[in-house]
Amino acid sequence: MEYCFVAGNYPTKDRQVHVFLENVVVSLVDRGERCNVVAPQSLYAYFFKKKIRRPLVDERTTSNGNKYMVYSPRYFIFPKIKIGKLSLHN
């Protein structure tokens, strides 16, 4: 069986968030299950909030030498800003 996890954030070397999910994925991979992680990243956060961009595709290795993939597609959100009568988020 193959598992796919979708996460708003996923840990990187520089930013440790949602570590529980990473531990679950690593445990499954070490048991022999195939796992992939999809962790979309906002271009808005990169450009305006100066967050670090993750690679689009990252092959990770567990401490036991098993590999799994983390995919981080980029997307753009429109903030809730009004310019006159025009609302960007609509």
PDB file of C-alpha atoms in Angstrom:
ATOM      1  CA  MET A   1       0.000   0.000   0.000  1.00  0.00           C
ATOM      2  CA  GLU A   2       1.146   3.545  -0.660  1.00  0.00           C
ATOM      3  CA  TYR A   3       0.301   6.488   1.600  1.00  0.00           C
ATOM      4  CA  CYS A   4       0.088  10.147   0.648  1.00  0.00           C
ATOM      5  CA  PHE A   5       0.066  12.781   3.389  1.00  0.00           C
ATOM      6  CA  VAL A   6      -0.994  16.365   2.710  1.00  0.00           C
ATOM      7  CA  ALA A   7       0.326  18.930   5.177  1.00  0.00           C
ATOM      8  CA  GLY A   8       0.117  22.702   5.378  1.00  0.00           C
ATOM      9  CA  ASN A   9       3.667  22.692   6.715  1.00  0.00           C
ATOM     10  CA  TYR A  10       6.253  19.952   6.901  1.00  0.00           C
ATOM     11  CA  PRO A  11       9.520  20.069   8.829  1.00  0.00           C
ATOM     12  CA  THR A  12      12.732  21.196   7.162  1.00  0.00           C
ATOM     13  CA  LYS A  13      16.244  21.313   8.548  1.00  0.00           C
ATOM     14  CA  ASP A  14      15.761  24.995   9.403  1.00  0.00           C
ATOM     15  CA  ARG A  15      12.138  24.931  10.556  1.00  0.00           C
ATOM     16  CA  GLN A  16      10.794  22.212  12.829  1.00  0.00           C
ATOM     17  CA  VAL A  17       6.979  22.264  12.578  1.00  0.00           C
ATOM     18  CA  HIS A  18       4.500  19.370  12.614  1.00  0.00           C
ATOM     19  CA  VAL A  19       7.171  16.993  13.877  1.00  0.00           C
ATOM     20  CA  PHE A  20       4.511  14.450  14.863  1.00  0.00           C
ATOM     21  CA  LEU A  21       3.530  14.012  11.212  1.00  0.00           C
ATOM     22  CA  GLU A  22       7.160  13.570  10.220  1.00  0.00           C
ATOM     23  CA  ASN A  23       7.562  10.885  12.907  1.00  0.00           C
ATOM     24  CA  VAL A  24       4.488   9.044  11.593  1.00  0.00           C
ATOM     25  CA  VAL A  25       5.797   9.160   8.019  1.00  0.00           C
ATOM     26  CA  VAL A  26       9.284   8.002   9.058  1.00  0.00           C
ATOM     27  CA  SER A  27       7.804   5.142  11.120  1.00  0.00           C
ATOM     28  CA  LEU A  28       5.698   3.942   8.191  1.00  0.00           C
ATOM     29  CA  VAL A  29       8.607   4.192   5.756  1.00  0.00           C
ATOM     30  CA  ASP A  30      10.851   2.254   8.132  1.00  0.00           C
ATOM     31  CA  ARG A  31       8.172  -0.473   8.343  1.00  0.00           C
ATOM     32  CA  GLY A  32       8.403  -0.882   4.574  1.00  0.00           C
ATOM     33  CA  GLU A  33       5.384   1.190   3.517  1.00  0.00           C
ATOM     34  CA  ARG A  34       5.694   3.566   0.567  1.00  0.00           C
ATOM     35  CA  CYS A  35       4.914   7.159   1.580  1.00  0.00           C
ATOM     36  CA  ASN A  36       4.866  10.549  -0.103  1.00  0.00           C
ATOM     37  CA  VAL A  37       4.209  13.942   1.444  1.00  0.00           C
ATOM     38  CA  VAL A  38       2.604  16.903  -0.327  1.00  0.00           C
ATOM     39  CA  ALA A  39       3.284  20.175   1.497  1.00  0.00           C
ATOM     40  CA  PRO A  40       2.174  23.145  -0.648  1.00  0.00           C
ATOM     41  CA  GLN A  41       3.948  26.436  -0.058  1.00  0.00           C
ATOM     42  CA  SER A  42       2.578  29.923  -0.546  1.00  0.00           C
ATOM     43  CA  LEU A  43       4.424  32.344  -2.803  1.00  0.00           C
ATOM     44  CA  TYR A  44       2.765  35.143  -0.845  1.00  0.00           C
ATOM     45  CA  ALA A  45       4.546  33.984   2.316  1.00  0.00           C
ATOM     46  CA  TYR A  46       7.845  33.790   0.422  1.00  0.00           C
ATOM     47  CA  PHE A  47       7.655  37.235  -1.188  1.00  0.00           C
ATOM     48  CA  PHE A  48       5.947  39.266   1.532  1.00  0.00           C
ATOM     49  CA  LYS A  49       6.660  37.438   4.789  1.00  0.00           C
ATOM     50  CA  LYS A  50      10.228  36.442   3.848  1.00  0.00           C
ATOM     51  CA  LYS A  51       9.727  32.735   4.599  1.00  0.00           C
ATOM     52  CA  ILE A  52      12.304  30.285   3.275  1.00  0.00           C
ATOM     53  CA  ARG A  53      11.291  28.457   0.116  1.00  0.00           C
ATOM     54  CA  ARG A  54      11.431  24.665   0.208  1.00  0.00           C
ATOM     55  CA  PRO A  55      12.603  22.714  -2.842  1.00  0.00           C
ATOM     56  CA  LEU A  56       9.829  21.556  -5.187  1.00  0.00           C
ATOM     57  CA  VAL A  57      10.898  17.920  -4.832  1.00  0.00           C
ATOM     58  CA  ASP A  58      12.919  16.676  -1.875  1.00  0.00           C
ATOM     59  CA  GLU A  59      14.050  13.079  -1.477  1.00  0.00           C
ATOM     60  CA  ARG A  60      14.551  12.376   2.217  1.00  0.00           C
ATOM     61  CA  THR A  61      16.240   9.480   3.938  1.00  0.00           C
ATOM     62  CA  THR A  62      15.291   8.092   7.342  1.00  0.00           C
ATOM     63  CA  SER A  63      17.905   7.178   9.937  1.00  0.00           C
ATOM     64  CA  ASN A  64      17.531   3.544   8.791  1.00  0.00           C
ATOM     65  CA  GLY A  65      18.387   4.489   5.199  1.00  0.00           C
ATOM     66  CA  ASN A  66      14.865   4.294   3.730  1.00  0.00           C
ATOM     67  CA  LYS A  67      13.819   6.966   1.249  1.00  0.00           C
ATOM     68  CA  TYR A  68      10.603   8.930   0.779  1.00  0.00           C
ATOM     69  CA  MET A  69       9.599  11.997  -1.214  1.00  0.00           C
ATOM     70  CA  VAL A  70       8.330  15.412  -0.116  1.00  0.00           C
ATOM     71  CA  TYR A  71       6.645  17.464  -2.848  1.00  0.00           C
ATOM     72  CA  SER A  72       6.175  21.197  -2.247  1.00  0.00           C
ATOM     73  CA  PRO A  73       4.245  22.786  -5.107  1.00  0.00           C
ATOM     74  CA  ARG A  74       3.998  26.555  -5.038  1.00  0.00           C
ATOM     75  CA  TYR A  75       0.745  28.478  -5.178  1.00  0.00           C
ATOM     76  CA  PHE A  76      -0.266  32.110  -4.974  1.00  0.00           C
ATOM     77  CA  ILE A  77      -3.056  33.452  -2.788  1.00  0.00           C
ATOM     78  CA  PHE A  78      -4.711  36.808  -3.116  1.00  0.00           C
ATOM     79  CA  PRO A  79      -4.853  38.662   0.197  1.00  0.00           C
ATOM     80  CA  LYS A  80      -8.051  40.289   1.424  1.00  0.00           C
ATOM     81  CA  ILE A  81      -7.255  43.739   0.040  1.00  0.00           C
ATOM     82  CA  LYS A  82      -9.746  46.162  -1.452  1.00  0.00           C
ATOM     83  CA  ILE A  83      -8.681  48.654  -4.099  1.00  0.00           C
ATOM     84  CA  GLY A  84     -11.639  50.969  -4.455  1.00  0.00           C
ATOM     85  CA  LYS A  85     -14.594  48.690  -5.167  1.00  0.00           C
ATOM     86  CA  LEU A  86     -12.364  45.842  -6.389  1.00  0.00           C
ATOM     87  CA  SER A  87     -11.761  43.076  -3.872  1.00  0.00           C
ATOM     88  CA  LEU A  88      -8.695  40.996  -4.786  1.00  0.00           C
ATOM     89  CA  HIS A  89      -9.639  37.836  -2.936  1.00  0.00           C
ATOM     90  CA  ASN A  90     -12.946  37.487  -4.793  1.00  0.00           C
TER      91      ASN A  90
END
